[in-house]
Amino acid sequence: MFDSLSEKLDGVFQKLRGKGHLTEDNVKEALREVRLVLLEADVNFKVVKDFVAAVRERAVGQEVLKSLTPAQQVIKIVRDELAMLMGEGSDNALDLAARPPVPIMLCGLQGSGKTTTCGKLALQLRREKRNPLLVPADVYRPAAIDQLKTLGRQLGIEVFDSQVGQDPVEICEAARRYGELNGFDTLILDTAGRLHIDDKLMAELERIKASLAPREILFVADAMTGQDAVNVAQSFDERLGVTGVVLTKLDGDARGGAALSVRAVTGKPIKFIGMGEKLDALEVFHPDRMAQRILGMGDVLSLIEKAEAAIDKDTAADMEKRLRKEGFTLDSFLEQMQSIKKMGSMESILKMIPGAGKQMKQLKDMQLPDKELKKIEAIIRSMTARERRDHRI
């Protein structure tokens, strides 16, 4: 995630750290380089201009330049301004305070990941003790309804029955009636992908909005499209009044333009980020944590949250008792490996540890840790029960 952006910013700050004493010219030169790095990452030009001006105003002062660690002070200012740029301090929680079932409408371009995001969001809401109903309102893409039904089966979440050729507005209205009768408290509406210049399909979304009055209208944007995603989000907002943004595919080679520009340009908060294809790979967006990740400072809080979600307390306590009683066995080692795998790839875990992200460059020429873990798991599973109990055999 943002590897190229992080690497280039680290190079700029490395030069600053190498200077014991900073002059005003040193800071201005560094900010010129930061400006170029952000523009290369496809961040909106006006956003970059305002960001650099805000950092310069705070960094070029006697208090910073004469401090014992001027370079660290400048980096802290950049981190603070990055977090502000992405919406630190604003409330990005879903607003579901309405009479159930509360409709949430997802919209966006074709191929941005709306249908998969619907499944991920349903899982997230179920973890929050809600009872969501998935509503397939994309009647134009032949596989869209089947895809959502497949996701529903995988998650054990009900999907409303709709057919290709039905009117999307009628589907949503029927789903609301069904939700009221069957005790669902949230409707997740999966709408068809469309271009913002397609007036007929945009009018269809306006009809759904007028009919169901969704509490949340989330624009799903592909983070790999950079600034284009921001421009499209702005167009959707003008027609629909978008309440938030979901950035998908952030685990890929995203340049950062969308994440750093969308809040400043549209005024709408980023509510969630998609960090992979797995259905549990949807994270609540935290601007301060994202700023730390971009600057290579890690994200310990998210790492702790992942560990708490992946490792059951009772299972961990049971394992501790067995380790004290039986000592170390390959069975317990295998259990621990499987718990770590639930947290995501080794690469994503290491990037959350401060300083470990830089070490990932050295692993590029080596075999990936995940592949090594698969080999170890296969070896352990091929052993007999006796061999697993006593690793000295």
PDB file of C-alpha atoms in Angstrom, residues 123-326:
ATOM      1  CA  LEU A 123     -19.854  -9.089   7.629  1.00  0.00           C
ATOM      2  CA  GLN A 124     -18.628  -5.934   9.404  1.00  0.00           C
ATOM      3  CA  LEU A 125     -22.181  -5.035  10.478  1.00  0.00           C
ATOM      4  CA  ARG A 126     -22.908  -8.562  11.682  1.00  0.00           C
ATOM      5  CA  ARG A 127     -19.812  -8.362  13.895  1.00  0.00           C
ATOM      6  CA  GLU A 128     -21.401  -5.219  15.357  1.00  0.00           C
ATOM      7  CA  LYS A 129     -24.463  -7.342  16.290  1.00  0.00           C
ATOM      8  CA  ARG A 130     -26.648  -6.026  13.454  1.00  0.00           C
ATOM      9  CA  ASN A 131     -28.806  -8.171  11.169  1.00  0.00           C
ATOM     10  CA  PRO A 132     -28.161  -7.067   7.551  1.00  0.00           C
ATOM     11  CA  LEU A 133     -30.027  -8.095   4.385  1.00  0.00           C
ATOM     12  CA  LEU A 134     -28.114  -7.978   1.092  1.00  0.00           C
ATOM     13  CA  VAL A 135     -30.179  -6.545  -1.781  1.00  0.00           C
ATOM     14  CA  PRO A 136     -28.991  -7.211  -5.382  1.00  0.00           C
ATOM     15  CA  ALA A 137     -30.262  -4.228  -7.394  1.00  0.00           C
ATOM     16  CA  ASP A 138     -27.757  -4.620 -10.260  1.00  0.00           C
ATOM     17  CA  VAL A 139     -29.997  -6.113 -12.961  1.00  0.00           C
ATOM     18  CA  TYR A 140     -27.701  -5.204 -15.861  1.00  0.00           C
ATOM     19  CA  ARG A 141     -24.577  -7.292 -15.209  1.00  0.00           C
ATOM     20  CA  PRO A 142     -25.612 -10.945 -15.724  1.00  0.00           C
ATOM     21  CA  ALA A 143     -23.455 -12.368 -12.911  1.00  0.00           C
ATOM     22  CA  ALA A 144     -24.031  -9.592 -10.357  1.00  0.00           C
ATOM     23  CA  ILE A 145     -27.029 -11.192  -8.622  1.00  0.00           C
ATOM     24  CA  ASP A 146     -25.368 -14.634  -8.587  1.00  0.00           C
ATOM     25  CA  GLN A 147     -22.148 -13.104  -7.221  1.00  0.00           C
ATOM     26  CA  LEU A 148     -23.978 -11.484  -4.301  1.00  0.00           C
ATOM     27  CA  LYS A 149     -25.893 -14.717  -3.583  1.00  0.00           C
ATOM     28  CA  THR A 150     -22.594 -16.628  -3.534  1.00  0.00           C
ATOM     29  CA  LEU A 151     -21.108 -14.091  -1.098  1.00  0.00           C
ATOM     30  CA  GLY A 152     -24.230 -14.376   1.067  1.00  0.00           C
ATOM     31  CA  ARG A 153     -23.888 -18.170   1.228  1.00  0.00           C
ATOM     32  CA  GLN A 154     -20.204 -17.903   2.183  1.00  0.00           C
ATOM     33  CA  LEU A 155     -21.027 -15.473   4.987  1.00  0.00           C
ATOM     34  CA  GLY A 156     -24.287 -17.044   6.112  1.00  0.00           C
ATOM     35  CA  ILE A 157     -26.087 -13.746   5.427  1.00  0.00           C
ATOM     36  CA  GLU A 158     -29.457 -13.691   3.656  1.00  0.00           C
ATOM     37  CA  VAL A 159     -29.699 -12.217   0.150  1.00  0.00           C
ATOM     38  CA  PHE A 160     -33.028 -10.851  -1.088  1.00  0.00           C
ATOM     39  CA  ASP A 161     -34.329 -12.718  -4.134  1.00  0.00           C
ATOM     40  CA  SER A 162     -34.311 -10.552  -7.268  1.00  0.00           C
ATOM     41  CA  GLN A 163     -34.231 -11.346 -10.981  1.00  0.00           C
ATOM     42  CA  VAL A 164     -32.531  -9.867 -14.050  1.00  0.00           C
ATOM     43  CA  GLY A 165     -34.986  -7.579 -15.836  1.00  0.00           C
ATOM     44  CA  GLN A 166     -36.772  -6.325 -12.706  1.00  0.00           C
ATOM     45  CA  ASP A 167     -36.903  -2.611 -11.982  1.00  0.00           C
ATOM     46  CA  PRO A 168     -34.154  -1.767  -9.412  1.00  0.00           C
ATOM     47  CA  VAL A 169     -36.438   0.668  -7.551  1.00  0.00           C
ATOM     48  CA  GLU A 170     -39.142  -2.003  -7.190  1.00  0.00           C
ATOM     49  CA  ILE A 171     -36.516  -4.510  -5.965  1.00  0.00           C
ATOM     50  CA  CYS A 172     -35.369  -2.090  -3.245  1.00  0.00           C
ATOM     51  CA  GLU A 173     -38.944  -1.279  -2.164  1.00  0.00           C
ATOM     52  CA  ALA A 174     -39.855  -4.985  -1.995  1.00  0.00           C
ATOM     53  CA  ALA A 175     -36.647  -5.675  -0.017  1.00  0.00           C
ATOM     54  CA  ARG A 176     -37.604  -3.005   2.525  1.00  0.00           C
ATOM     55  CA  ARG A 177     -41.048  -4.583   3.032  1.00  0.00           C
ATOM     56  CA  TYR A 178     -39.415  -8.016   3.370  1.00  0.00           C
ATOM     57  CA  GLY A 179     -36.888  -6.612   5.854  1.00  0.00           C
ATOM     58  CA  GLU A 180     -39.639  -5.072   8.011  1.00  0.00           C
ATOM     59  CA  LEU A 181     -41.568  -8.362   8.135  1.00  0.00           C
ATOM     60  CA  ASN A 182     -38.544 -10.551   8.869  1.00  0.00           C
ATOM     61  CA  GLY A 183     -36.647  -8.558  11.495  1.00  0.00           C
ATOM     62  CA  PHE A 184     -33.718  -7.202   9.453  1.00  0.00           C
ATOM     63  CA  ASP A 185     -32.330  -3.911  10.770  1.00  0.00           C
ATOM     64  CA  THR A 186     -30.093  -2.959   7.794  1.00  0.00           C
ATOM     65  CA  LEU A 187     -30.498  -3.122   4.004  1.00  0.00           C
ATOM     66  CA  ILE A 188     -27.314  -3.087   1.901  1.00  0.00           C
ATOM     67  CA  LEU A 189     -28.262  -2.050  -1.643  1.00  0.00           C
ATOM     68  CA  ASP A 190     -25.867  -3.234  -4.371  1.00  0.00           C
ATOM     69  CA  THR A 191     -26.520  -0.965  -7.365  1.00  0.00           C
ATOM     70  CA  ALA A 192     -25.201  -1.359 -10.910  1.00  0.00           C
ATOM     71  CA  GLY A 193     -21.917   0.257 -11.910  1.00  0.00           C
ATOM     72  CA  ARG A 194     -22.386   3.323 -14.071  1.00  0.00           C
ATOM     73  CA  LEU A 195     -20.556   6.298 -15.528  1.00  0.00           C
ATOM     74  CA  HIS A 196     -21.396   9.652 -13.985  1.00  0.00           C
ATOM     75  CA  ILE A 197     -22.224  10.936 -17.496  1.00  0.00           C
ATOM     76  CA  ASP A 198     -24.870   8.210 -18.039  1.00  0.00           C
ATOM     77  CA  ASP A 199     -27.904  10.344 -17.274  1.00  0.00           C
ATOM     78  CA  LYS A 200     -30.434   7.492 -17.490  1.00  0.00           C
ATOM     79  CA  LEU A 201     -28.647   5.304 -14.919  1.00  0.00           C
ATOM     80  CA  MET A 202     -27.850   8.265 -12.654  1.00  0.00           C
ATOM     81  CA  ALA A 203     -31.571   9.143 -12.688  1.00  0.00           C
ATOM     82  CA  GLU A 204     -32.257   5.555 -11.581  1.00  0.00           C
ATOM     83  CA  LEU A 205     -30.083   6.092  -8.479  1.00  0.00           C
ATOM     84  CA  GLU A 206     -31.965   9.328  -7.784  1.00  0.00           C
ATOM     85  CA  ARG A 207     -35.244   7.347  -7.903  1.00  0.00           C
ATOM     86  CA  ILE A 208     -33.885   4.772  -5.423  1.00  0.00           C
ATOM     87  CA  LYS A 209     -32.774   7.611  -3.144  1.00  0.00           C
ATOM     88  CA  ALA A 210     -36.182   9.321  -3.358  1.00  0.00           C
ATOM     89  CA  SER A 211     -38.026   6.063  -2.662  1.00  0.00           C
ATOM     90  CA  LEU A 212     -35.947   4.583   0.173  1.00  0.00           C
ATOM     91  CA  ALA A 213     -34.186   7.663   1.621  1.00  0.00           C
ATOM     92  CA  PRO A 214     -30.955   5.734   2.383  1.00  0.00           C
ATOM     93  CA  ARG A 215     -29.261   6.842   5.593  1.00  0.00           C
ATOM     94  CA  GLU A 216     -25.861   6.314   3.986  1.00  0.00           C
ATOM     95  CA  ILE A 217     -24.903   6.668   0.303  1.00  0.00           C
ATOM     96  CA  LEU A 218     -21.389   5.284  -0.065  1.00  0.00           C
ATOM     97  CA  PHE A 219     -19.336   5.892  -3.196  1.00  0.00           C
ATOM     98  CA  VAL A 220     -17.054   2.901  -3.864  1.00  0.00           C
ATOM     99  CA  ALA A 221     -13.808   4.014  -5.533  1.00  0.00           C
ATOM    100  CA  ASP A 222     -10.909   2.008  -6.914  1.00  0.00           C
ATOM    101  CA  ALA A 223      -7.819   3.470  -5.190  1.00  0.00           C
ATOM    102  CA  MET A 224      -5.636   2.436  -8.135  1.00  0.00           C
ATOM    103  CA  THR A 225      -7.354   4.980 -10.410  1.00  0.00           C
ATOM    104  CA  GLY A 226      -5.861   7.878  -8.433  1.00  0.00           C
ATOM    105  CA  GLN A 227      -7.273  11.358  -8.956  1.00  0.00           C
ATOM    106  CA  ASP A 228      -9.847  10.140 -11.517  1.00  0.00           C
ATOM    107  CA  ALA A 229     -11.727   8.443  -8.660  1.00  0.00           C
ATOM    108  CA  VAL A 230     -11.939  11.804  -6.872  1.00  0.00           C
ATOM    109  CA  ASN A 231     -13.384  13.589  -9.915  1.00  0.00           C
ATOM    110  CA  VAL A 232     -16.026  10.873 -10.381  1.00  0.00           C
ATOM    111  CA  ALA A 233     -16.873  10.941  -6.645  1.00  0.00           C
ATOM    112  CA  GLN A 234     -17.475  14.680  -6.950  1.00  0.00           C
ATOM    113  CA  SER A 235     -19.881  14.119  -9.872  1.00  0.00           C
ATOM    114  CA  PHE A 236     -21.810  11.422  -7.975  1.00  0.00           C
ATOM    115  CA  ASP A 237     -21.986  13.703  -4.937  1.00  0.00           C
ATOM    116  CA  GLU A 238     -23.504  16.523  -6.989  1.00  0.00           C
ATOM    117  CA  ARG A 239     -26.313  14.204  -8.148  1.00  0.00           C
ATOM    118  CA  LEU A 240     -26.898  12.079  -5.046  1.00  0.00           C
ATOM    119  CA  GLY A 241     -25.399  13.752  -1.982  1.00  0.00           C
ATOM    120  CA  VAL A 242     -22.850  11.059  -1.163  1.00  0.00           C
ATOM    121  CA  THR A 243     -22.293  10.619   2.604  1.00  0.00           C
ATOM    122  CA  GLY A 244     -18.948   8.812   2.472  1.00  0.00           C
ATOM    123  CA  VAL A 245     -16.351   6.983   0.397  1.00  0.00           C
ATOM    124  CA  VAL A 246     -15.087   3.390   0.436  1.00  0.00           C
ATOM    125  CA  LEU A 247     -11.619   3.001  -1.116  1.00  0.00           C
ATOM    126  CA  THR A 248     -10.990  -0.474  -2.528  1.00  0.00           C
ATOM    127  CA  LYS A 249      -7.836  -2.300  -3.697  1.00  0.00           C
ATOM    128  CA  LEU A 250      -5.556  -0.414  -1.308  1.00  0.00           C
ATOM    129  CA  ASP A 251      -3.498  -3.589  -0.926  1.00  0.00           C
ATOM    130  CA  GLY A 252      -2.421  -3.204  -4.568  1.00  0.00           C
ATOM    131  CA  ASP A 253      -0.006  -0.695  -6.059  1.00  0.00           C
ATOM    132  CA  ALA A 254      -2.135   2.323  -5.185  1.00  0.00           C
ATOM    133  CA  ARG A 255      -0.405   5.632  -5.845  1.00  0.00           C
ATOM    134  CA  GLY A 256      -2.170   7.487  -3.065  1.00  0.00           C
ATOM    135  CA  GLY A 257      -3.879  10.169  -5.135  1.00  0.00           C
ATOM    136  CA  ALA A 258      -7.397   9.081  -4.209  1.00  0.00           C
ATOM    137  CA  ALA A 259      -6.775   8.609  -0.470  1.00  0.00           C
ATOM    138  CA  LEU A 260      -5.016  11.959  -0.095  1.00  0.00           C
ATOM    139  CA  SER A 261      -7.349  13.991  -2.329  1.00  0.00           C
ATOM    140  CA  VAL A 262     -10.895  12.706  -1.890  1.00  0.00           C
ATOM    141  CA  ARG A 263     -11.619  14.242   1.540  1.00  0.00           C
ATOM    142  CA  ALA A 264     -10.213  17.657   0.630  1.00  0.00           C
ATOM    143  CA  VAL A 265     -11.904  17.842  -2.795  1.00  0.00           C
ATOM    144  CA  THR A 266     -15.348  16.389  -2.005  1.00  0.00           C
ATOM    145  CA  GLY A 267     -15.599  17.181   1.704  1.00  0.00           C
ATOM    146  CA  LYS A 268     -16.832  13.611   2.254  1.00  0.00           C
ATOM    147  CA  PRO A 269     -15.089  11.299   4.745  1.00  0.00           C
ATOM    148  CA  ILE A 270     -13.425   8.017   3.791  1.00  0.00           C
ATOM    149  CA  LYS A 271     -15.395   5.512   5.887  1.00  0.00           C
ATOM    150  CA  PHE A 272     -13.803   2.186   4.930  1.00  0.00           C
ATOM    151  CA  ILE A 273     -10.808   0.834   3.026  1.00  0.00           C
ATOM    152  CA  GLY A 274     -10.592  -2.510   1.235  1.00  0.00           C
ATOM    153  CA  MET A 275      -7.295  -4.245   1.973  1.00  0.00           C
ATOM    154  CA  GLY A 276      -7.646  -7.473  -0.007  1.00  0.00           C
ATOM    155  CA  GLU A 277      -9.963  -9.959  -1.683  1.00  0.00           C
ATOM    156  CA  LYS A 278     -10.912 -11.833   1.497  1.00  0.00           C
ATOM    157  CA  LEU A 279     -14.317 -10.970   2.927  1.00  0.00           C
ATOM    158  CA  ASP A 280     -12.843  -9.847   6.255  1.00  0.00           C
ATOM    159  CA  ALA A 281     -10.426  -7.465   4.490  1.00  0.00           C
ATOM    160  CA  LEU A 282     -12.458  -4.309   5.116  1.00  0.00           C
ATOM    161  CA  GLU A 283     -11.067  -1.843   7.644  1.00  0.00           C
ATOM    162  CA  VAL A 284     -12.569   1.233   9.268  1.00  0.00           C
ATOM    163  CA  PHE A 285     -10.558   4.201   7.980  1.00  0.00           C
ATOM    164  CA  HIS A 286      -8.457   6.074  10.545  1.00  0.00           C
ATOM    165  CA  PRO A 287      -6.721   9.156   9.039  1.00  0.00           C
ATOM    166  CA  ASP A 288      -4.030   9.339  11.747  1.00  0.00           C
ATOM    167  CA  ARG A 289      -3.097   5.673  11.341  1.00  0.00           C
ATOM    168  CA  MET A 290      -3.011   5.972   7.543  1.00  0.00           C
ATOM    169  CA  ALA A 291      -0.664   8.974   7.814  1.00  0.00           C
ATOM    170  CA  GLN A 292       1.670   6.883   9.984  1.00  0.00           C
ATOM    171  CA  ARG A 293       1.611   4.018   7.471  1.00  0.00           C
ATOM    172  CA  ILE A 294       2.422   6.370   4.589  1.00  0.00           C
ATOM    173  CA  LEU A 295       5.412   7.752   6.519  1.00  0.00           C
ATOM    174  CA  GLY A 296       6.641   4.240   7.415  1.00  0.00           C
ATOM    175  CA  MET A 297       5.827   4.648  11.126  1.00  0.00           C
ATOM    176  CA  GLY A 298       3.709   1.488  11.280  1.00  0.00           C
ATOM    177  CA  ASP A 299       0.224   1.100  12.729  1.00  0.00           C
ATOM    178  CA  VAL A 300       0.372  -0.672  16.077  1.00  0.00           C
ATOM    179  CA  LEU A 301      -3.262   0.054  17.050  1.00  0.00           C
ATOM    180  CA  SER A 302      -4.627  -1.632  13.906  1.00  0.00           C
ATOM    181  CA  LEU A 303      -2.269  -4.559  14.514  1.00  0.00           C
ATOM    182  CA  ILE A 304      -3.658  -4.989  18.054  1.00  0.00           C
ATOM    183  CA  GLU A 305      -7.243  -4.825  16.734  1.00  0.00           C
ATOM    184  CA  LYS A 306      -6.464  -7.476  14.101  1.00  0.00           C
ATOM    185  CA  ALA A 307      -4.914  -9.732  16.748  1.00  0.00           C
ATOM    186  CA  GLU A 308      -7.933  -9.338  19.053  1.00  0.00           C
ATOM    187  CA  ALA A 309     -10.322 -10.173  16.196  1.00  0.00           C
ATOM    188  CA  ALA A 310      -8.309 -13.179  14.985  1.00  0.00           C
ATOM    189  CA  ILE A 311      -7.345 -14.766  18.310  1.00  0.00           C
ATOM    190  CA  ASP A 312     -10.169 -15.961  20.554  1.00  0.00           C
ATOM    191  CA  LYS A 313      -9.464 -15.270  24.265  1.00  0.00           C
ATOM    192  CA  ASP A 314     -10.772 -18.656  25.428  1.00  0.00           C
ATOM    193  CA  THR A 315      -8.694 -20.496  22.813  1.00  0.00           C
ATOM    194  CA  ALA A 316      -5.593 -18.520  23.816  1.00  0.00           C
ATOM    195  CA  ALA A 317      -6.170 -19.308  27.515  1.00  0.00           C
ATOM    196  CA  ASP A 318      -6.664 -23.001  26.691  1.00  0.00           C
ATOM    197  CA  MET A 319      -3.437 -23.039  24.668  1.00  0.00           C
ATOM    198  CA  GLU A 320      -1.545 -21.405  27.548  1.00  0.00           C
ATOM    199  CA  LYS A 321      -2.752 -24.163  29.929  1.00  0.00           C
ATOM    200  CA  ARG A 322      -1.700 -26.886  27.494  1.00  0.00           C
ATOM    201  CA  LEU A 323       1.731 -25.315  26.979  1.00  0.00           C
ATOM    202  CA  ARG A 324       2.308 -25.234  30.740  1.00  0.00           C
ATOM    203  CA  LYS A 325       1.128 -28.813  31.139  1.00  0.00           C
ATOM    204  CA  GLU A 326       2.540 -30.519  28.023  1.00  0.00           C
TER     205      GLU A 326
END
